[in-house]
């Protein structure tokens, strides 16, 4: 039983969390180079975001009614 607990603990630690980025890092990234103005408008300078979160926020911003 003890070996199962150790194996389960290693599995939880071996899965790295998705990296987070600041507003400045995202604005200067190649992945969002064509959306800098949108990022400036929708992101908060005091928060960090994952790439998936930013993609979702940009998508929602582009789909909203004017």
XYZ file of N, CA, C and O in Angstrom:
264
model
N 0.807 -1.196 0.000
C 0.000 0.000 0.000
C 0.853 1.263 0.000
O 0.492 2.229 -0.642
N 1.945 1.227 0.705
C 2.801 2.413 0.780
C 3.336 2.791 -0.597
O 3.431 3.962 -0.926
N 3.655 1.802 -1.418
C 4.193 2.112 -2.744
C 3.128 2.767 -3.630
O 3.445 3.599 -4.461
N 1.873 2.411 -3.444
C 0.808 3.041 -4.225
C 0.666 4.512 -3.873
O 0.451 5.341 -4.737
N 0.791 4.837 -2.599
C 0.680 6.235 -2.178
C 1.818 7.065 -2.762
O 1.618 8.165 -3.219
N 3.021 6.519 -2.777
C 4.161 7.240 -3.330
C 3.979 7.441 -4.835
O 4.264 8.490 -5.359
N 3.484 6.433 -5.513
C 3.273 6.541 -6.959
C 2.220 7.597 -7.267
O 2.363 8.371 -8.197
N 1.180 7.639 -6.467
C 0.135 8.643 -6.681
C 0.679 10.040 -6.429
O 0.341 10.982 -7.133
N 1.535 10.186 -5.441
C 2.130 11.482 -5.142
C 3.030 11.966 -6.262
O 3.043 13.134 -6.608
N 3.777 11.068 -6.866
C 4.650 11.449 -7.971
C 3.834 11.883 -9.189
O 4.214 12.798 -9.881
N 2.732 11.226 -9.426
C 1.893 11.569 -10.568
C 1.354 12.985 -10.429
O 1.359 13.754 -11.378
N 0.927 13.342 -9.249
C 0.376 14.677 -9.036
C 1.448 15.747 -9.196
O 1.183 16.819 -9.718
N 2.669 15.459 -8.789
C 3.734 16.438 -8.873
C 4.348 16.498 -10.269
O 4.872 17.526 -10.663
N 4.282 15.426 -11.044
C 4.923 15.412 -12.350
C 4.127 16.160 -13.413
O 4.651 16.453 -14.473
N 2.854 16.474 -13.165
C 2.075 17.229 -14.126
C 2.237 18.718 -13.830
O 1.703 19.231 -12.855
N 3.015 19.418 -14.658
C 3.252 20.836 -14.395
C 2.006 21.676 -14.676
O 1.217 21.357 -15.557
N 1.860 22.745 -13.931
C 0.748 23.653 -14.145
C 1.003 24.437 -15.421
O 2.143 24.621 -15.839
N -0.067 24.887 -16.039
C 0.064 25.682 -17.257
C 0.733 27.006 -16.901
O 0.372 27.636 -15.912
N 1.699 27.436 -17.689
C 2.410 28.678 -17.368
C 1.489 29.898 -17.432
O 0.554 29.935 -18.231
N 1.759 30.872 -16.595
C 0.990 32.106 -16.579
C 1.885 33.264 -17.002
O 3.100 33.227 -16.809
N 1.257 34.282 -17.592
C 2.002 35.407 -18.134
C 1.372 36.718 -17.691
O 0.170 36.795 -17.472
N 2.186 37.748 -17.613
C 1.685 39.080 -17.291
C 1.184 39.745 -18.573
O 1.437 39.273 -19.683
N 0.509 40.855 -18.397
C 0.004 41.620 -19.539
C 1.155 42.019 -20.460
O 1.068 41.871 -21.683
N 2.238 42.510 -19.892
C 3.395 42.944 -20.684
C 3.997 41.794 -21.483
O 4.364 41.953 -22.649
N 4.118 40.634 -20.867
C 4.675 39.481 -21.563
C 3.805 39.083 -22.744
O 4.301 38.744 -23.818
N 2.499 39.118 -22.548
C 1.579 38.736 -23.613
C 1.583 39.745 -24.756
O 1.534 39.365 -25.923
N 1.671 41.015 -24.429
C 1.690 42.056 -25.454
C 2.927 41.921 -26.341
O 2.861 42.132 -27.552
N 4.046 41.531 -25.764
C 5.293 41.409 -26.508
C 5.516 40.014 -27.091
O 6.532 39.794 -27.750
N 4.563 39.103 -26.896
C 4.734 37.746 -27.407
C 4.412 37.664 -28.895
O 3.610 38.435 -29.426
N 5.030 36.716 -29.563
C 4.765 36.502 -30.991
C 3.365 35.920 -31.200
O 2.740 36.188 -32.222
N 2.890 35.147 -30.248
C 1.590 34.498 -30.389
C 0.436 35.489 -30.496
O -0.558 35.219 -31.161
N 0.573 36.641 -29.868
C -0.497 37.629 -29.872
C -0.055 38.938 -30.528
O -0.632 39.990 -30.265
N 0.934 38.879 -31.398
C 1.476 40.096 -31.998
C 0.447 40.863 -32.829
O 0.493 42.088 -32.892
N -0.495 40.168 -33.426
C -1.511 40.825 -34.248
C -2.714 41.310 -33.440
O -3.645 41.874 -33.999
N -2.691 41.104 -32.123
C -3.809 41.501 -31.275
C -3.377 42.372 -30.108
O -4.027 42.398 -29.062
N -2.302 43.105 -30.264
C -1.763 43.923 -29.177
C -2.778 44.943 -28.668
O -2.908 45.148 -27.465
N -3.490 45.591 -29.578
C -4.463 46.602 -29.162
C -5.590 45.994 -28.330
O -6.029 46.585 -27.337
N -6.031 44.808 -28.722
C -7.082 44.126 -27.963
C -6.577 43.762 -26.576
O -7.266 43.969 -25.578
N -5.360 43.234 -26.504
C -4.781 42.864 -25.211
C -4.645 44.075 -24.300
O -4.915 43.985 -23.103
N -4.231 45.200 -24.875
C -4.101 46.429 -24.081
C -5.452 46.818 -23.471
O -5.519 47.305 -22.348
N -6.523 46.593 -24.206
C -7.851 46.997 -23.758
C -8.471 46.030 -22.750
O -9.157 46.456 -21.822
N -8.237 44.730 -22.914
C -8.990 43.766 -22.102
C -8.230 43.182 -20.918
O -8.851 42.665 -19.992
N -6.901 43.250 -20.921
C -6.142 42.631 -19.834
C -5.844 43.627 -18.722
O -5.631 44.812 -18.964
N -5.811 43.096 -17.506
C -5.497 43.896 -16.327
C -4.004 43.735 -16.011
O -3.494 42.610 -15.967
N -3.324 44.827 -15.790
C -1.881 44.795 -15.541
C -1.517 44.069 -14.250
O -0.400 43.569 -14.106
N -2.438 43.986 -13.303
C -2.148 43.372 -12.007
C -2.418 41.870 -11.973
O -2.172 41.230 -10.955
N -2.909 41.293 -13.063
C -3.247 39.873 -13.091
C -2.316 39.115 -14.011
O -1.640 39.689 -14.857
N -2.303 37.784 -13.823
C -1.579 36.902 -14.727
C -2.598 36.014 -15.435
O -3.663 35.719 -14.883
N -2.254 35.591 -16.633
C -3.178 34.839 -17.463
C -2.459 33.660 -18.112
O -1.285 33.754 -18.444
N -3.206 32.577 -18.334
C -2.688 31.477 -19.136
C -2.985 31.792 -20.594
O -3.820 32.649 -20.899
N -2.333 31.100 -21.484
C -2.561 31.323 -22.912
C -4.018 31.012 -23.264
O -4.649 31.745 -24.027
N -4.558 29.955 -22.685
C -5.953 29.580 -22.953
C -6.923 30.664 -22.476
O -7.910 30.962 -23.154
N -6.648 31.246 -21.320
C -7.509 32.308 -20.806
C -7.500 33.513 -21.741
O -8.544 34.093 -22.019
N -6.335 33.880 -22.231
C -6.223 35.040 -23.115
C -6.931 34.766 -24.439
O -7.653 35.620 -24.949
N -6.748 33.563 -24.971
C -7.426 33.220 -26.221
C -8.940 33.303 -26.061
O -9.638 33.795 -26.945
N -9.454 32.853 -24.925
C -10.887 32.914 -24.664
C -11.353 34.369 -24.529
O -12.385 34.754 -25.087
N -10.608 35.184 -23.804
C -10.970 36.592 -23.629
C -10.963 37.340 -24.963
O -11.871 38.130 -25.246
N -9.970 37.084 -25.796
C -9.890 37.732 -27.107
C -11.061 37.285 -27.976
O -11.708 38.107 -28.640
N -11.355 36.002 -27.961
C -12.467 35.473 -28.748
C -13.789 36.110 -28.321
O -14.596 36.522 -29.168
N -14.021 36.197 -27.024
C -15.254 36.815 -26.512
C -15.316 38.294 -26.887
O -16.372 38.816 -27.220
N -14.176 38.963 -26.842
C -14.123 40.378 -27.191
C -14.499 40.594 -28.653
O -15.234 41.505 -29.001
N -13.980 39.719 -29.523
C -14.241 39.854 -30.961
C -15.679 39.485 -31.329
O -16.195 39.977 -32.332
N -16.330 38.647 -30.534
C -17.696 38.202 -30.831
C -18.774 39.083 -30.221
O -19.940 38.926 -30.530
N -18.396 40.018 -29.376
C -19.395 40.835 -28.681
C -20.087 41.801 -29.648
O -19.550 42.151 -30.703
N -21.286 42.240 -29.253
C -22.030 43.200 -30.071
C -21.433 44.576 -29.905
O -20.970 44.940 -28.818
N -21.485 45.329 -30.958
C -20.954 46.689 -30.954
C -22.054 47.669 -30.600
O -23.167 47.555 -30.970
